[in-house]
Amino acid sequence: MRLKSLTLVAASAALLAPTTSPAVTAPHRLPEEPPARSEGGVRAADLLARVRHCRPVSRGRYRPDAGARATIPVCELRGAVFWKADMDIDCDGRPTARCNRRTDPQFSPAAAYAQSDGRRLDAERLPYVVLPAPSRIWDPGAHGVGGGSVAAVVYRGRVQYAVVGDTGPRDLIGEASYATARRLGIPADPLGGGVRSGVTYIVFKHARVDALEDHAATVARGERLVRRLLDGTPPQNR
């Protein structure tokens, strides 16, 4: 929900640029990102076929960004809810090399939920998605969805498992952590990253992991839940 423009930043940089050539120094390079890939053995096309039709569970619709039209409903499946939206980048939580006050002016040192040991979530490394805060539009908790809920995020043929790790504004939807975007091949820069459309978020009801930071457990649980969703078998809460 935080698509930010770099236009003003670039303009300011141009005005402040020195008139003489500065000394050339070797730039500091962060470790290279691993290539984007689909996670698990479920095909994205099979998941998208399952969410082709929407049975709205929300009473209204959400905006993808502040000032945009409200066009996005939350839909219901057996054992899950889903929505199709954009993806804005959430860097909130533990400060890291790519998620901090310098890289993200809207950075917050705390997400809505924490690790099992009480430490802050690491948005740079932990795939998580953001839920809208409860409102008259939709109350996630009333449908068995909240912090630690297992999710599957689909984008351009890739599937990424994640947990619910943060909450956002009541009327906006379509946001995930830096790590979620990076693993899906979406530009993850909190200032100018994200994508305007084409992302499907599937969040499973009454299916939470105890340790949000345990991504391996999230993937294993997500694989079982997705296969049950595709097979049409009743969901299990364990």
XYZ file of C-alpha atoms in Angstrom:
238
model
C 0.000 0.000 0.000
C 3.025 2.232 -0.066
C 3.966 2.790 -3.695
C 6.445 5.631 -3.553
C 7.755 7.693 -6.412
C 11.461 8.278 -6.917
C 10.843 11.367 -9.062
C 11.389 13.875 -6.255
C 14.385 11.966 -4.962
C 16.009 11.976 -8.390
C 15.269 15.670 -8.904
C 16.770 16.565 -5.542
C 19.850 14.512 -6.267
C 20.334 16.358 -9.569
C 20.133 19.769 -7.877
C 22.605 18.769 -5.203
C 25.097 17.106 -7.562
C 28.602 18.642 -7.408
C 29.850 20.595 -10.426
C 33.251 18.932 -10.290
C 33.846 15.232 -10.689
C 34.149 13.511 -7.290
C 36.862 11.025 -6.534
C 35.923 7.551 -7.738
C 35.456 5.072 -4.911
C 34.487 1.450 -5.050
C 30.746 1.145 -4.264
C 29.658 -0.999 -1.369
C 27.901 -4.045 -2.791
C 25.297 -6.040 -0.936
C 25.236 -9.804 -1.481
C 23.549 -10.817 -4.736
C 19.943 -11.937 -4.527
C 19.159 -15.582 -5.339
C 17.118 -16.081 -8.528
C 13.338 -16.157 -8.194
C 11.771 -19.599 -8.321
C 8.547 -21.364 -7.441
C 8.480 -22.923 -3.989
C 7.179 -26.432 -3.462
C 5.760 -28.876 -5.974
C 2.366 -27.310 -6.736
C 1.917 -25.612 -10.100
C 0.857 -21.979 -10.089
C -1.552 -22.637 -12.963
C -3.439 -25.230 -10.905
C -3.835 -22.808 -8.011
C -4.992 -19.992 -10.277
C -7.582 -22.282 -11.842
C -8.954 -22.951 -8.367
C -9.404 -19.233 -7.647
C -10.832 -18.261 -11.021
C -14.241 -17.378 -9.566
C -14.876 -15.119 -6.589
C -17.494 -15.704 -3.919
C -17.147 -12.461 -1.943
C -16.779 -12.771 1.815
C -15.996 -9.095 2.408
C -18.882 -6.652 2.710
C -17.158 -4.134 0.480
C -14.022 -3.715 -1.599
C -10.498 -2.559 -0.878
C -8.277 -0.001 -2.544
C -4.873 -1.166 -3.868
C -3.346 2.203 -2.855
C -4.440 5.382 -1.112
C -6.574 7.469 -3.444
C -7.306 4.598 -5.839
C -10.769 3.203 -6.511
C -11.987 0.415 -4.242
C -12.136 -2.567 -6.614
C -10.729 -5.580 -4.723
C -13.021 -8.011 -2.868
C -11.886 -10.724 -0.483
C -13.211 -14.032 -1.772
C -13.912 -17.336 -0.031
C -12.948 -20.909 -0.798
C -13.462 -24.016 1.265
C -10.856 -23.580 3.984
C -9.318 -20.369 2.633
C -9.829 -16.775 1.554
C -8.125 -15.038 -1.344
C -7.756 -11.730 -3.153
C -6.130 -10.552 -6.361
C -4.253 -7.286 -6.057
C -1.003 -5.412 -6.457
C 2.023 -5.891 -4.222
C 3.569 -3.084 -2.222
C 6.697 -3.720 -0.188
C 6.642 -4.016 3.604
C 10.072 -3.631 5.239
C 8.849 -3.244 8.816
C 10.439 -5.154 11.684
C 14.074 -5.827 12.434
C 16.468 -3.307 10.797
C 18.661 -4.981 8.162
C 20.889 -3.938 5.264
C 17.906 -3.557 2.911
C 15.157 -2.691 5.395
C 15.914 0.332 7.568
C 15.141 4.047 7.906
C 17.583 4.972 5.148
C 16.169 2.590 2.547
C 12.536 3.112 3.584
C 11.399 6.500 4.984
C 8.206 4.822 6.244
C 10.121 2.060 8.013
C 8.694 0.933 11.366
C 10.863 -1.085 13.768
C 7.949 -3.349 14.655
C 5.500 -5.400 12.620
C 2.139 -6.393 14.090
C 3.388 -9.851 15.036
C 6.669 -11.206 16.398
C 8.800 -14.320 16.349
C 8.201 -17.114 18.861
C 11.082 -15.743 20.978
C 9.582 -12.250 21.013
C 12.117 -10.780 18.578
C 11.000 -8.623 15.669
C 10.322 -10.183 12.266
C 12.979 -9.911 9.565
C 11.190 -8.636 6.446
C 14.344 -8.980 4.352
C 14.533 -12.729 4.922
C 11.091 -13.870 6.061
C 8.295 -14.212 3.493
C 5.174 -12.745 5.035
C 1.990 -11.043 3.836
C 0.042 -8.118 5.269
C -3.630 -8.220 6.220
C -5.854 -5.150 6.342
C -6.854 -4.211 9.875
C -10.370 -5.354 10.886
C -13.111 -3.062 9.662
C -16.666 -2.997 8.413
C -15.314 -4.139 5.060
C -13.949 -7.392 6.475
C -12.829 -8.866 9.782
C -10.074 -11.432 9.090
C -10.289 -12.897 12.594
C -13.952 -13.762 12.118
C -12.858 -16.058 9.288
C -10.013 -17.773 11.115
C -7.255 -15.634 9.638
C -4.646 -13.697 11.617
C -1.024 -13.531 12.705
C 0.865 -16.686 11.730
C -1.757 -17.866 9.238
C -0.251 -19.797 6.341
C -0.529 -18.231 2.886
C 0.354 -19.070 -0.706
C 1.202 -16.145 -2.987
C 1.128 -16.606 -6.758
C 2.720 -14.400 -9.392
C 3.723 -15.111 -13.003
C 3.955 -18.868 -12.707
C 5.598 -18.866 -9.278
C 4.230 -19.966 -5.908
C 5.666 -18.632 -2.647
C 4.575 -19.732 0.810
C 4.397 -17.130 3.554
C 2.841 -16.318 6.908
C 0.668 -13.406 7.932
C 3.212 -11.137 9.620
C 1.778 -7.633 9.692
C -1.389 -5.566 9.392
C -2.023 -2.490 7.289
C -4.655 0.231 6.813
C -8.293 -0.756 7.089
C -9.213 0.121 3.514
C -6.114 -1.044 1.602
C -4.976 -4.507 0.520
C -2.033 -5.958 -1.414
C 1.248 -5.868 0.518
C 3.973 -8.350 1.442
C 7.473 -8.410 2.881
C 10.671 -7.653 1.019
C 11.492 -11.367 1.062
C 8.146 -12.375 -0.468
C 8.580 -9.961 -3.363
C 12.211 -10.935 -3.979
C 11.407 -14.649 -4.089
C 8.611 -14.037 -6.599
C 10.839 -11.970 -8.882
C 9.055 -8.721 -7.996
C 11.240 -5.608 -7.504
C 11.654 -5.443 -3.732
C 13.017 -1.929 -3.217
C 10.724 -0.400 -0.566
C 10.949 2.996 -2.302
C 10.151 2.082 -5.890
C 9.518 -1.653 -5.924
C 6.376 -3.718 -6.026
C 4.021 -4.441 -8.895
C 0.684 -2.844 -9.823
C -1.360 -6.017 -10.415
C -1.281 -9.734 -11.068
C -0.639 -11.062 -7.544
C -2.952 -13.646 -5.965
C -2.926 -14.053 -2.185
C -4.445 -17.226 -0.702
C -4.648 -17.375 3.107
C -5.812 -20.543 4.848
C -8.389 -20.470 7.642
C -7.540 -21.844 11.083
C -4.081 -22.839 9.868
C -1.301 -21.114 11.759
C 2.319 -21.875 12.541
C 3.528 -21.398 16.097
C 6.907 -19.958 15.080
C 6.437 -17.358 12.350
C 10.183 -17.375 11.688
C 10.233 -21.119 10.852
C 9.825 -20.857 7.090
C 10.472 -24.578 6.540
C 7.456 -25.382 8.720
C 5.383 -22.843 6.788
C 6.323 -24.434 3.464
C 5.530 -27.956 4.689
C 2.167 -26.853 6.081
C 1.420 -24.798 2.999
C 2.103 -27.706 0.653
C -0.348 -29.920 2.531
C -3.005 -27.217 2.601
C -2.644 -26.383 -1.078
C -2.863 -30.016 -2.131
C -6.019 -30.436 -0.072
C -7.435 -27.321 -1.674
C -6.727 -28.670 -5.149
C -8.006 -32.171 -4.329
C -11.197 -30.802 -2.810
C -10.634 -32.698 0.450
C -11.801 -31.139 3.729
C -9.187 -28.891 5.348
C -7.589 -29.998 8.609
C -6.566 -27.612 11.380
C -3.246 -29.309 11.996
